[in-house]
Amino acid sequence: MQGGAIELASQTMAADLGPPPDLVLATDMTNLSAWLALMRGKLPPRTRTVLYMHENQLTYPWRPGEKPDLTYAMINWLSQLCADQVLFNSEFHRRSWFGELPNLLKHFPDYNHLHLIEKVESRTRVMPVGIDLQEENRCRAGIWTPLILWNQRWEYDKRPDLFFNLLYKLEETGREFKLAVAGENFRKVPAEFDEAASRLAHRIEHWGFLPSRKAYLELLKKSDLVISTAEHEFFGISILEAVQAGAFPLLPNRLSYPELIPAELHAACIYSNEEDLFAKACRRLDMPRPAPPSLQRAVRKAYTWPVVARAYDNLFDELTGNTVSSEH
Protein backbone atom coordinates (compact mmCIF):
# COMPACT_ATOMS: atom_id res chain seq x y z
CA MET A 1 0.00 0.00 0.00
CA GLN A 2 2.95 2.34 0.50
CA GLY A 3 4.96 1.66 -2.65
CA GLY A 4 2.56 -0.13 -4.95
CA ALA A 5 1.28 3.05 -6.60
CA ILE A 6 4.82 3.89 -7.75
CA GLU A 7 5.26 0.57 -9.52
CA LEU A 8 1.74 0.59 -10.94
CA ALA A 9 2.26 4.08 -12.37
CA SER A 10 5.61 3.03 -13.83
CA GLN A 11 4.15 -0.06 -15.49
CA THR A 12 1.13 1.86 -16.77
CA MET A 13 3.29 4.51 -18.43
CA ALA A 14 5.61 1.88 -19.91
CA ALA A 15 2.79 -0.24 -21.35
CA ASP A 16 1.37 0.35 -24.81
CA LEU A 17 -2.25 0.83 -23.79
CA GLY A 18 -3.42 2.56 -26.95
CA PRO A 19 -6.01 5.28 -26.36
CA PRO A 20 -6.32 6.59 -22.79
CA PRO A 21 -8.79 4.65 -20.65
CA ASP A 22 -12.32 5.90 -20.11
CA LEU A 23 -12.29 4.50 -16.59
CA VAL A 24 -9.79 3.25 -14.02
CA LEU A 25 -10.86 0.63 -11.47
CA ALA A 26 -8.65 0.35 -8.37
CA THR A 27 -8.96 -1.74 -5.23
CA ASP A 28 -8.57 -0.55 -1.65
CA MET A 29 -5.01 -1.91 -1.55
CA THR A 30 -3.99 0.82 -4.01
CA ASN A 31 -3.05 4.34 -2.97
CA LEU A 32 -5.24 5.84 -5.68
CA SER A 33 -4.36 9.44 -4.78
CA ALA A 34 -0.62 8.73 -5.20
CA TRP A 35 -1.19 6.81 -8.45
CA LEU A 36 -3.20 9.66 -9.94
CA ALA A 37 -0.54 12.17 -8.89
CA LEU A 38 2.18 10.10 -10.57
CA MET A 39 0.03 9.83 -13.69
CA ARG A 40 -0.47 13.60 -13.86
CA GLY A 41 -0.58 14.69 -17.48
CA LYS A 42 -0.95 11.12 -18.75
CA LEU A 43 -4.69 10.78 -18.19
CA PRO A 44 -7.30 13.05 -19.78
CA PRO A 45 -9.75 14.87 -17.49
CA ARG A 46 -12.59 12.70 -18.79
CA THR A 47 -11.10 9.51 -17.26
CA ARG A 48 -13.31 8.38 -14.40
CA THR A 49 -12.00 6.56 -11.30
CA VAL A 50 -13.73 3.86 -9.28
CA LEU A 51 -12.38 2.57 -5.95
CA TYR A 52 -13.53 -0.90 -4.91
CA MET A 53 -13.44 -1.61 -1.18
CA HIS A 54 -12.90 -5.35 -0.77
CA GLU A 55 -11.77 -4.60 2.77
CA ASN A 56 -10.42 -1.61 4.68
CA GLN A 57 -7.56 -0.86 7.01
CA LEU A 58 -9.69 0.87 9.64
CA THR A 59 -12.07 -1.84 10.82
CA TYR A 60 -10.09 -4.90 9.71
CA PRO A 61 -9.27 -6.76 12.97
CA TRP A 62 -5.66 -6.71 14.04
CA ARG A 63 -3.94 -9.86 15.22
CA PRO A 64 -3.52 -10.21 19.00
CA GLY A 65 -0.58 -8.13 20.16
CA GLU A 66 -0.45 -5.99 17.00
CA LYS A 67 -0.73 -2.22 17.28
CA PRO A 68 -2.95 -0.49 14.70
CA ASP A 69 -1.14 1.67 12.16
CA LEU A 70 -3.62 4.34 11.09
CA THR A 71 -1.41 5.32 8.15
CA TYR A 72 -3.05 2.65 6.06
CA ALA A 73 -6.57 3.72 7.00
CA MET A 74 -5.62 7.23 5.85
CA ILE A 75 -4.55 5.79 2.49
CA ASN A 76 -8.04 4.33 2.16
CA TRP A 77 -9.59 7.70 3.04
CA LEU A 78 -7.41 9.67 0.61
CA SER A 79 -8.24 7.18 -2.14
CA GLN A 80 -11.94 7.59 -1.46
CA LEU A 81 -11.65 11.37 -1.57
CA CYS A 82 -10.25 11.37 -5.10
CA ALA A 83 -12.44 8.61 -6.57
CA ASP A 84 -15.50 9.46 -8.64
CA GLN A 85 -17.31 6.41 -7.25
CA VAL A 86 -16.59 4.22 -4.22
CA LEU A 87 -17.96 0.67 -4.18
CA PHE A 88 -18.33 -1.57 -1.14
CA ASN A 89 -18.87 -5.31 -1.34
CA SER A 90 -21.58 -5.30 1.34
CA GLU A 91 -23.82 -2.89 3.21
CA PHE A 92 -22.24 -4.10 6.46
CA HIS A 93 -18.84 -3.07 5.12
CA ARG A 94 -20.06 0.36 4.13
CA ARG A 95 -21.77 0.96 7.49
CA SER A 96 -18.78 -0.22 9.51
CA TRP A 97 -16.35 2.01 7.57
CA PHE A 98 -18.38 5.20 7.85
CA GLY A 99 -19.29 4.39 11.43
CA GLU A 100 -15.62 4.30 12.44
CA LEU A 101 -14.23 6.96 10.07
CA PRO A 102 -15.08 9.97 12.30
CA ASN A 103 -12.99 8.46 15.10
CA LEU A 104 -10.01 8.26 12.74
CA LEU A 105 -10.32 11.86 11.61
CA LYS A 106 -10.84 13.16 15.14
CA HIS A 107 -7.23 12.19 15.88
CA PHE A 108 -6.25 15.41 14.16
CA PRO A 109 -6.32 18.55 16.37
CA ASP A 110 -7.60 20.72 13.51
CA TYR A 111 -8.50 20.53 9.82
CA ASN A 112 -9.95 17.04 10.26
CA HIS A 113 -12.38 17.56 7.37
CA LEU A 114 -15.22 15.70 9.02
CA HIS A 115 -17.60 17.58 6.74
CA LEU A 116 -16.25 15.63 3.77
CA ILE A 117 -17.53 12.30 5.09
CA GLU A 118 -21.11 12.94 3.97
CA LYS A 119 -19.92 14.10 0.55
CA VAL A 120 -17.88 10.94 -0.02
CA GLU A 121 -20.62 8.69 1.36
CA SER A 122 -23.07 10.17 -1.15
CA ARG A 123 -21.06 8.71 -4.02
CA THR A 124 -20.82 5.19 -2.63
CA ARG A 125 -22.90 2.15 -3.42
CA VAL A 126 -22.85 -1.57 -2.67
CA MET A 127 -21.75 -3.85 -5.50
CA PRO A 128 -21.09 -7.49 -4.58
CA VAL A 129 -18.27 -9.64 -5.83
CA GLY A 130 -19.34 -12.14 -8.48
CA ILE A 131 -18.94 -15.90 -8.13
CA ASP A 132 -18.62 -18.36 -10.99
CA LEU A 133 -21.84 -19.97 -12.15
CA GLN A 134 -21.60 -23.71 -11.42
CA GLU A 135 -23.96 -26.57 -12.00
CA GLU A 136 -24.85 -28.39 -8.79
CA ASN A 137 -24.54 -32.02 -10.03
CA ARG A 138 -24.89 -33.47 -6.55
CA CYS A 139 -25.32 -37.23 -6.24
CA ARG A 140 -26.81 -38.30 -2.91
CA ALA A 141 -28.78 -41.53 -2.70
CA GLY A 142 -29.65 -43.81 0.19
CA ILE A 143 -27.95 -43.24 3.54
CA TRP A 144 -24.73 -41.26 3.73
CA THR A 145 -22.57 -39.61 6.38
CA PRO A 146 -22.92 -35.81 6.23
CA LEU A 147 -19.76 -33.90 5.29
CA ILE A 148 -19.06 -30.68 7.24
CA LEU A 149 -16.98 -28.11 5.35
CA TRP A 150 -14.56 -25.38 6.40
CA ASN A 151 -13.47 -23.41 3.31
CA GLN A 152 -12.11 -20.17 4.74
CA ARG A 153 -8.68 -18.78 5.54
CA TRP A 154 -6.81 -20.47 8.39
CA GLU A 155 -6.66 -17.29 10.46
CA TYR A 156 -7.64 -16.32 13.99
CA ASP A 157 -10.32 -13.84 12.85
CA LYS A 158 -12.31 -16.74 11.35
CA ARG A 159 -12.47 -18.19 14.89
CA PRO A 160 -11.40 -21.79 14.22
CA ASP A 161 -11.55 -22.36 17.97
CA LEU A 162 -15.33 -21.95 17.91
CA PHE A 163 -15.66 -24.14 14.83
CA PHE A 164 -13.63 -27.04 16.18
CA ASN A 165 -15.18 -26.78 19.65
CA LEU A 166 -18.53 -27.27 17.94
CA LEU A 167 -17.25 -30.41 16.22
CA TYR A 168 -15.90 -31.79 19.51
CA LYS A 169 -19.35 -31.27 21.08
CA LEU A 170 -21.04 -32.94 18.11
CA GLU A 171 -18.71 -35.92 18.44
CA GLU A 172 -19.58 -36.27 22.11
CA THR A 173 -23.23 -36.76 21.12
CA GLY A 174 -22.29 -39.79 19.02
CA ARG A 175 -23.52 -38.26 15.77
CA GLU A 176 -21.83 -39.35 12.58
CA PHE A 177 -20.17 -36.81 10.30
CA LYS A 178 -17.12 -36.37 8.10
CA LEU A 179 -14.91 -33.30 7.94
CA ALA A 180 -13.30 -31.38 5.08
CA VAL A 181 -10.98 -28.52 6.01
CA ALA A 182 -9.91 -26.54 2.96
CA GLY A 183 -8.57 -23.00 2.69
CA GLU A 184 -5.24 -21.25 2.66
CA ASN A 185 -2.97 -19.65 5.22
CA PHE A 186 -0.20 -17.18 4.50
CA ARG A 187 1.07 -16.74 8.04
CA LYS A 188 1.35 -18.83 11.17
CA VAL A 189 -1.37 -21.48 11.35
CA PRO A 190 -3.51 -21.15 14.51
CA ALA A 191 -2.84 -23.98 16.97
CA GLU A 192 -6.47 -25.09 16.81
CA PHE A 193 -5.87 -26.66 13.38
CA ASP A 194 -3.07 -28.93 14.59
CA GLU A 195 -5.14 -30.04 17.56
CA ALA A 196 -8.17 -30.75 15.39
CA ALA A 197 -6.13 -32.69 12.83
CA SER A 198 -5.19 -35.05 15.64
CA ARG A 199 -8.44 -35.24 17.60
CA LEU A 200 -10.65 -35.55 14.52
CA ALA A 201 -8.31 -37.65 12.36
CA HIS A 202 -10.91 -40.44 12.08
CA ARG A 203 -13.43 -37.93 10.68
CA ILE A 204 -11.24 -36.23 8.08
CA GLU A 205 -12.03 -36.71 4.40
CA HIS A 206 -9.89 -33.79 3.23
CA TRP A 207 -7.35 -31.53 4.97
CA GLY A 208 -5.41 -28.64 3.48
CA PHE A 209 -5.17 -26.51 0.36
CA LEU A 210 -6.61 -28.13 -2.76
CA PRO A 211 -4.36 -28.51 -5.81
CA SER A 212 -6.77 -27.02 -8.36
CA ARG A 213 -9.96 -25.07 -8.80
CA LYS A 214 -11.61 -28.17 -10.21
CA ALA A 215 -10.74 -30.20 -7.11
CA TYR A 216 -12.12 -27.42 -4.90
CA LEU A 217 -15.44 -27.33 -6.77
CA GLU A 218 -15.72 -31.12 -6.54
CA LEU A 219 -15.28 -30.89 -2.77
CA LEU A 220 -18.04 -28.27 -2.56
CA LYS A 221 -20.42 -30.58 -4.41
CA LYS A 222 -19.78 -33.33 -1.84
CA SER A 223 -20.26 -31.06 1.17
CA ASP A 224 -23.53 -31.12 3.10
CA LEU A 225 -22.99 -28.43 5.71
CA VAL A 226 -20.86 -25.26 5.50
CA ILE A 227 -20.35 -23.44 8.80
CA SER A 228 -18.86 -20.06 9.60
CA THR A 229 -17.87 -18.91 13.09
CA ALA A 230 -16.00 -15.83 11.82
CA GLU A 231 -15.68 -12.59 13.71
CA HIS A 232 -14.53 -10.81 10.57
CA GLU A 233 -16.09 -10.99 7.13
CA PHE A 234 -16.80 -8.10 4.78
CA PHE A 235 -18.51 -10.31 2.20
CA GLY A 236 -18.27 -14.14 2.11
CA ILE A 237 -17.32 -15.52 -1.32
CA SER A 238 -16.45 -19.00 -0.07
CA ILE A 239 -19.77 -19.41 1.71
CA LEU A 240 -21.72 -18.40 -1.40
CA GLU A 241 -19.68 -20.81 -3.52
CA ALA A 242 -20.53 -23.66 -1.15
CA VAL A 243 -24.23 -22.74 -1.03
CA GLN A 244 -24.46 -22.57 -4.81
CA ALA A 245 -22.95 -26.08 -4.91
CA GLY A 246 -25.67 -27.28 -2.54
CA ALA A 247 -24.17 -27.09 0.96
CA PHE A 248 -26.55 -26.00 3.71
CA PRO A 249 -25.14 -22.89 5.49
CA LEU A 250 -25.05 -22.16 9.20
CA LEU A 251 -23.90 -18.56 9.64
CA PRO A 252 -23.67 -16.12 12.57
CA ASN A 253 -26.13 -13.27 12.94
CA ARG A 254 -23.42 -10.66 12.46
CA LEU A 255 -21.10 -9.12 9.90
CA SER A 256 -22.18 -9.45 6.26
CA TYR A 257 -23.82 -12.86 6.62
CA PRO A 258 -27.45 -11.78 7.19
CA GLU A 259 -27.26 -9.90 3.86
CA LEU A 260 -26.35 -13.08 1.99
CA ILE A 261 -29.38 -15.07 3.14
CA PRO A 262 -32.99 -14.13 2.25
CA ALA A 263 -34.88 -13.00 5.35
CA GLU A 264 -37.38 -15.87 5.13
CA LEU A 265 -34.50 -18.38 5.54
CA HIS A 266 -32.78 -16.69 8.48
CA ALA A 267 -34.50 -18.94 11.02
CA ALA A 268 -32.97 -22.03 9.40
CA CYS A 269 -29.56 -20.69 8.34
CA ILE A 270 -28.62 -17.91 10.79
CA TYR A 271 -27.68 -18.67 14.40
CA SER A 272 -27.69 -16.24 17.32
CA ASN A 273 -25.09 -17.79 19.64
CA GLU A 274 -23.02 -20.93 20.23
CA GLU A 275 -25.93 -22.82 21.79
CA ASP A 276 -28.13 -22.02 18.81
CA LEU A 277 -25.38 -23.11 16.42
CA PHE A 278 -25.04 -26.44 18.25
CA ALA A 279 -28.79 -27.05 18.11
CA LYS A 280 -28.99 -26.21 14.41
CA ALA A 281 -25.94 -28.36 13.60
CA CYS A 282 -27.48 -31.33 15.45
CA ARG A 283 -30.68 -30.89 13.47
CA ARG A 284 -28.83 -30.81 10.17
CA LEU A 285 -26.85 -33.95 11.03
CA ASP A 286 -30.01 -35.75 12.12
CA MET A 287 -31.88 -34.65 8.99
CA PRO A 288 -29.25 -33.85 6.35
CA ARG A 289 -30.52 -31.90 3.39
CA PRO A 290 -28.96 -29.69 0.72
CA ALA A 291 -29.31 -25.94 0.67
CA PRO A 292 -32.94 -25.03 0.00
CA PRO A 293 -33.59 -24.58 -3.74
CA SER A 294 -34.94 -21.09 -3.01
CA LEU A 295 -31.61 -20.17 -1.39
CA GLN A 296 -29.58 -21.54 -4.29
CA ARG A 297 -31.77 -19.60 -6.72
CA ALA A 298 -31.34 -16.42 -4.65
CA VAL A 299 -27.54 -16.82 -4.69
CA ARG A 300 -27.45 -17.36 -8.44
CA LYS A 301 -29.80 -14.45 -9.05
CA ALA A 302 -27.82 -11.97 -6.96
CA TYR A 303 -24.18 -13.06 -6.95
CA THR A 304 -23.16 -15.01 -10.07
CA TRP A 305 -20.97 -13.21 -12.59
CA PRO A 306 -23.51 -13.10 -15.46
CA VAL A 307 -25.70 -10.97 -13.17
CA VAL A 308 -23.00 -9.02 -11.33
CA ALA A 309 -20.98 -8.23 -14.48
CA ARG A 310 -24.06 -6.68 -16.08
CA ALA A 311 -24.48 -4.40 -13.06
CA TYR A 312 -20.84 -3.32 -13.29
CA ASP A 313 -21.15 -2.68 -17.02
CA ASN A 314 -24.20 -0.51 -16.45
CA LEU A 315 -22.46 1.48 -13.71
CA PHE A 316 -19.35 2.01 -15.80
CA ASP A 317 -21.44 3.11 -18.79
CA GLU A 318 -23.24 5.56 -16.53
CA LEU A 319 -19.98 7.01 -15.20
CA THR A 320 -18.36 7.38 -18.62
CA GLY A 321 -21.46 8.67 -20.36
CA ASN A 322 -21.72 5.69 -22.70
CA THR A 323 -25.07 4.35 -23.83
CA VAL A 324 -26.13 1.37 -21.75
CA SER A 325 -26.67 -1.65 -23.96
CA SER A 326 -29.11 -4.43 -23.16
CA GLU A 327 -26.66 -6.85 -24.77
CA HIS A 328 -24.02 -6.42 -22.02
Coordinates of C-alpha atoms in Angstrom, one line a residue:
M1 CA 0.0 0.0 0.0
Q2 CA 2.9 2.3 0.5
G3 CA 5.0 1.7 -2.6
G4 CA 2.6 -0.1 -4.9
A5 CA 1.3 3.0 -6.6
I6 CA 4.8 3.9 -7.7
E7 CA 5.3 0.6 -9.5
L8 CA 1.7 0.6 -10.9
A9 CA 2.3 4.1 -12.4
S10 CA 5.6 3.0 -13.8
Q11 CA 4.1 -0.1 -15.5
T12 CA 1.1 1.9 -16.8
M13 CA 3.3 4.5 -18.4
A14 CA 5.6 1.9 -19.9
A15 CA 2.8 -0.2 -21.3
D16 CA 1.4 0.3 -24.8
L17 CA -2.2 0.8 -23.8
G18 CA -3.4 2.6 -26.9
P19 CA -6.0 5.3 -26.4
P20 CA -6.3 6.6 -22.8
P21 CA -8.8 4.6 -20.7
D22 CA -12.3 5.9 -20.1
L23 CA -12.3 4.5 -16.6
V24 CA -9.8 3.3 -14.0
L25 CA -10.9 0.6 -11.5
A26 CA -8.6 0.4 -8.4
T27 CA -9.0 -1.7 -5.2
D28 CA -8.6 -0.5 -1.7
M29 CA -5.0 -1.9 -1.6
T30 CA -4.0 0.8 -4.0
N31 CA -3.1 4.3 -3.0
L32 CA -5.2 5.8 -5.7
S33 CA -4.4 9.4 -4.8
A34 CA -0.6 8.7 -5.2
W35 CA -1.2 6.8 -8.5
L36 CA -3.2 9.7 -9.9
A37 CA -0.5 12.2 -8.9
L38 CA 2.2 10.1 -10.6
M39 CA 0.0 9.8 -13.7
R40 CA -0.5 13.6 -13.9
G41 CA -0.6 14.7 -17.5
K42 CA -1.0 11.1 -18.8
L43 CA -4.7 10.8 -18.2
P44 CA -7.3 13.0 -19.8
P45 CA -9.8 14.9 -17.5
R46 CA -12.6 12.7 -18.8
T47 CA -11.1 9.5 -17.3
R48 CA -13.3 8.4 -14.4
T49 CA -12.0 6.6 -11.3
V50 CA -13.7 3.9 -9.3
L51 CA -12.4 2.6 -6.0
Y52 CA -13.5 -0.9 -4.9
M53 CA -13.4 -1.6 -1.2
H54 CA -12.9 -5.3 -0.8
E55 CA -11.8 -4.6 2.8
N56 CA -10.4 -1.6 4.7
Q57 CA -7.6 -0.9 7.0
L58 CA -9.7 0.9 9.6
T59 CA -12.1 -1.8 10.8
Y60 CA -10.1 -4.9 9.7
P61 CA -9.3 -6.8 13.0
W62 CA -5.7 -6.7 14.0
R63 CA -3.9 -9.9 15.2
P64 CA -3.5 -10.2 19.0
G65 CA -0.6 -8.1 20.2
E66 CA -0.4 -6.0 17.0
K67 CA -0.7 -2.2 17.3
P68 CA -3.0 -0.5 14.7
D69 CA -1.1 1.7 12.2
L70 CA -3.6 4.3 11.1
T71 CA -1.4 5.3 8.1
Y72 CA -3.1 2.6 6.1
A73 CA -6.6 3.7 7.0
M74 CA -5.6 7.2 5.8
I75 CA -4.5 5.8 2.5
N76 CA -8.0 4.3 2.2
W77 CA -9.6 7.7 3.0
L78 CA -7.4 9.7 0.6
S79 CA -8.2 7.2 -2.1
Q80 CA -11.9 7.6 -1.5
L81 CA -11.6 11.4 -1.6
C82 CA -10.3 11.4 -5.1
A83 CA -12.4 8.6 -6.6
D84 CA -15.5 9.5 -8.6
Q85 CA -17.3 6.4 -7.3
V86 CA -16.6 4.2 -4.2
L87 CA -18.0 0.7 -4.2
F88 CA -18.3 -1.6 -1.1
N89 CA -18.9 -5.3 -1.3
S90 CA -21.6 -5.3 1.3
E91 CA -23.8 -2.9 3.2
F92 CA -22.2 -4.1 6.5
H93 CA -18.8 -3.1 5.1
R94 CA -20.1 0.4 4.1
R95 CA -21.8 1.0 7.5
S96 CA -18.8 -0.2 9.5
W97 CA -16.4 2.0 7.6
F98 CA -18.4 5.2 7.8
G99 CA -19.3 4.4 11.4
E100 CA -15.6 4.3 12.4
L101 CA -14.2 7.0 10.1
P102 CA -15.1 10.0 12.3
N103 CA -13.0 8.5 15.1
L104 CA -10.0 8.3 12.7
L105 CA -10.3 11.9 11.6
K106 CA -10.8 13.2 15.1
H107 CA -7.2 12.2 15.9
F108 CA -6.3 15.4 14.2
P109 CA -6.3 18.5 16.4
D110 CA -7.6 20.7 13.5
Y111 CA -8.5 20.5 9.8
N112 CA -10.0 17.0 10.3
H113 CA -12.4 17.6 7.4
L114 CA -15.2 15.7 9.0
H115 CA -17.6 17.6 6.7
L116 CA -16.2 15.6 3.8
I117 CA -17.5 12.3 5.1
E118 CA -21.1 12.9 4.0
K119 CA -19.9 14.1 0.5
V120 CA -17.9 10.9 0.0
E121 CA -20.6 8.7 1.4
S122 CA -23.1 10.2 -1.1
R123 CA -21.1 8.7 -4.0
T124 CA -20.8 5.2 -2.6
R125 CA -22.9 2.1 -3.4
V126 CA -22.9 -1.6 -2.7
M127 CA -21.8 -3.9 -5.5
P128 CA -21.1 -7.5 -4.6
V129 CA -18.3 -9.6 -5.8
G130 CA -19.3 -12.1 -8.5
I131 CA -18.9 -15.9 -8.1
D132 CA -18.6 -18.4 -11.0
L133 CA -21.8 -20.0 -12.1
Q134 CA -21.6 -23.7 -11.4
E135 CA -24.0 -26.6 -12.0
E136 CA -24.8 -28.4 -8.8
N137 CA -24.5 -32.0 -10.0
R138 CA -24.9 -33.5 -6.6
C139 CA -25.3 -37.2 -6.2
R140 CA -26.8 -38.3 -2.9
A141 CA -28.8 -41.5 -2.7
G142 CA -29.6 -43.8 0.2
I143 CA -27.9 -43.2 3.5
W144 CA -24.7 -41.3 3.7
T145 CA -22.6 -39.6 6.4
P146 CA -22.9 -35.8 6.2
L147 CA -19.8 -33.9 5.3
I148 CA -19.1 -30.7 7.2
L149 CA -17.0 -28.1 5.4
W150 CA -14.6 -25.4 6.4
N151 CA -13.5 -23.4 3.3
Q152 CA -12.1 -20.2 4.7
R153 CA -8.7 -18.8 5.5
W154 CA -6.8 -20.5 8.4
E155 CA -6.7 -17.3 10.5
Y156 CA -7.6 -16.3 14.0
D157 CA -10.3 -13.8 12.8
K158 CA -12.3 -16.7 11.3
R159 CA -12.5 -18.2 14.9
P160 CA -11.4 -21.8 14.2
D161 CA -11.6 -22.4 18.0
L162 CA -15.3 -21.9 17.9
F163 CA -15.7 -24.1 14.8
F164 CA -13.6 -27.0 16.2
N165 CA -15.2 -26.8 19.7
L166 CA -18.5 -27.3 17.9
L167 CA -17.2 -30.4 16.2
Y168 CA -15.9 -31.8 19.5
K169 CA -19.3 -31.3 21.1
L170 CA -21.0 -32.9 18.1
E171 CA -18.7 -35.9 18.4
E172 CA -19.6 -36.3 22.1
T173 CA -23.2 -36.8 21.1
G174 CA -22.3 -39.8 19.0
R175 CA -23.5 -38.3 15.8
E176 CA -21.8 -39.4 12.6
F177 CA -20.2 -36.8 10.3
K178 CA -17.1 -36.4 8.1
L179 CA -14.9 -33.3 7.9
A180 CA -13.3 -31.4 5.1
V181 CA -11.0 -28.5 6.0
A182 CA -9.9 -26.5 3.0
G183 CA -8.6 -23.0 2.7
E184 CA -5.2 -21.2 2.7
N185 CA -3.0 -19.7 5.2
F186 CA -0.2 -17.2 4.5
R187 CA 1.1 -16.7 8.0
K188 CA 1.3 -18.8 11.2
V189 CA -1.4 -21.5 11.3
P190 CA -3.5 -21.2 14.5
A191 CA -2.8 -24.0 17.0
E192 CA -6.5 -25.1 16.8
F193 CA -5.9 -26.7 13.4
D194 CA -3.1 -28.9 14.6
E195 CA -5.1 -30.0 17.6
A196 CA -8.2 -30.8 15.4
A197 CA -6.1 -32.7 12.8
S198 CA -5.2 -35.1 15.6
R199 CA -8.4 -35.2 17.6
L200 CA -10.7 -35.6 14.5
A201 CA -8.3 -37.6 12.4
H202 CA -10.9 -40.4 12.1
R203 CA -13.4 -37.9 10.7
I204 CA -11.2 -36.2 8.1
E205 CA -12.0 -36.7 4.4
H206 CA -9.9 -33.8 3.2
W207 CA -7.3 -31.5 5.0
G208 CA -5.4 -28.6 3.5
F209 CA -5.2 -26.5 0.4
L210 CA -6.6 -28.1 -2.8
P211 CA -4.4 -28.5 -5.8
S212 CA -6.8 -27.0 -8.4
R213 CA -10.0 -25.1 -8.8
K214 CA -11.6 -28.2 -10.2
A215 CA -10.7 -30.2 -7.1
Y216 CA -12.1 -27.4 -4.9
L217 CA -15.4 -27.3 -6.8
E218 CA -15.7 -31.1 -6.5
L219 CA -15.3 -30.9 -2.8
L220 CA -18.0 -28.3 -2.6
K221 CA -20.4 -30.6 -4.4
K222 CA -19.8 -33.3 -1.8
S223 CA -20.3 -31.1 1.2
D224 CA -23.5 -31.1 3.1
L225 CA -23.0 -28.4 5.7
V226 CA -20.9 -25.3 5.5
I227 CA -20.4 -23.4 8.8
S228 CA -18.9 -20.1 9.6
T229 CA -17.9 -18.9 13.1
A230 CA -16.0 -15.8 11.8
E231 CA -15.7 -12.6 13.7
H232 CA -14.5 -10.8 10.6
E233 CA -16.1 -11.0 7.1
F234 CA -16.8 -8.1 4.8
F235 CA -18.5 -10.3 2.2
G236 CA -18.3 -14.1 2.1
I237 CA -17.3 -15.5 -1.3
S238 CA -16.4 -19.0 -0.1
I239 CA -19.8 -19.4 1.7
L240 CA -21.7 -18.4 -1.4
E241 CA -19.7 -20.8 -3.5
A242 CA -20.5 -23.7 -1.2
V243 CA -24.2 -22.7 -1.0
Q244 CA -24.5 -22.6 -4.8
A245 CA -23.0 -26.1 -4.9
G246 CA -25.7 -27.3 -2.5
A247 CA -24.2 -27.1 1.0
F248 CA -26.5 -26.0 3.7
P249 CA -25.1 -22.9 5.5
L250 CA -25.1 -22.2 9.2
L251 CA -23.9 -18.6 9.6
P252 CA -23.7 -16.1 12.6
N253 CA -26.1 -13.3 12.9
R254 CA -23.4 -10.7 12.5
L255 CA -21.1 -9.1 9.9
S256 CA -22.2 -9.5 6.3
Y257 CA -23.8 -12.9 6.6
P258 CA -27.5 -11.8 7.2
E259 CA -27.3 -9.9 3.9
L260 CA -26.3 -13.1 2.0
I261 CA -29.4 -15.1 3.1
P262 CA -33.0 -14.1 2.3
A263 CA -34.9 -13.0 5.3
E264 CA -37.4 -15.9 5.1
L265 CA -34.5 -18.4 5.5
H266 CA -32.8 -16.7 8.5
A267 CA -34.5 -18.9 11.0
A268 CA -33.0 -22.0 9.4
C269 CA -29.6 -20.7 8.3
I270 CA -28.6 -17.9 10.8
Y271 CA -27.7 -18.7 14.4
S272 CA -27.7 -16.2 17.3
N273 CA -25.1 -17.8 19.6
E274 CA -23.0 -20.9 20.2
E275 CA -25.9 -22.8 21.8
D276 CA -28.1 -22.0 18.8
L277 CA -25.4 -23.1 16.4
F278 CA -25.0 -26.4 18.2
A279 CA -28.8 -27.1 18.1
K280 CA -29.0 -26.2 14.4
A281 CA -25.9 -28.4 13.6
C282 CA -27.5 -31.3 15.5
R283 CA -30.7 -30.9 13.5
R284 CA -28.8 -30.8 10.2
L285 CA -26.8 -34.0 11.0
D286 CA -30.0 -35.7 12.1
M287 CA -31.9 -34.6 9.0
P288 CA -29.3 -33.9 6.3
R289 CA -30.5 -31.9 3.4
P290 CA -29.0 -29.7 0.7
A291 CA -29.3 -25.9 0.7
P292 CA -32.9 -25.0 0.0
P293 CA -33.6 -24.6 -3.7
S294 CA -34.9 -21.1 -3.0
L295 CA -31.6 -20.2 -1.4
Q296 CA -29.6 -21.5 -4.3
R297 CA -31.8 -19.6 -6.7
A298 CA -31.3 -16.4 -4.7
V299 CA -27.5 -16.8 -4.7
R300 CA -27.5 -17.4 -8.4
K301 CA -29.8 -14.4 -9.1
A302 CA -27.8 -12.0 -7.0
Y303 CA -24.2 -13.1 -7.0
T304 CA -23.2 -15.0 -10.1
W305 CA -21.0 -13.2 -12.6
P306 CA -23.5 -13.1 -15.5
V307 CA -25.7 -11.0 -13.2
V308 CA -23.0 -9.0 -11.3
A309 CA -21.0 -8.2 -14.5
R310 CA -24.1 -6.7 -16.1
A311 CA -24.5 -4.4 -13.1
Y312 CA -20.8 -3.3 -13.3
D313 CA -21.1 -2.7 -17.0
N314 CA -24.2 -0.5 -16.5
L315 CA -22.5 1.5 -13.7
F316 CA -19.3 2.0 -15.8
D317 CA -21.4 3.1 -18.8
E318 CA -23.2 5.6 -16.5
L319 CA -20.0 7.0 -15.2
T320 CA -18.4 7.4 -18.6
G321 CA -21.5 8.7 -20.4
N322 CA -21.7 5.7 -22.7
T323 CA -25.1 4.3 -23.8
V324 CA -26.1 1.4 -21.8
S325 CA -26.7 -1.7 -24.0
S326 CA -29.1 -4.4 -23.2
E327 CA -26.7 -6.9 -24.8
H328 CA -24.0 -6.4 -22.0

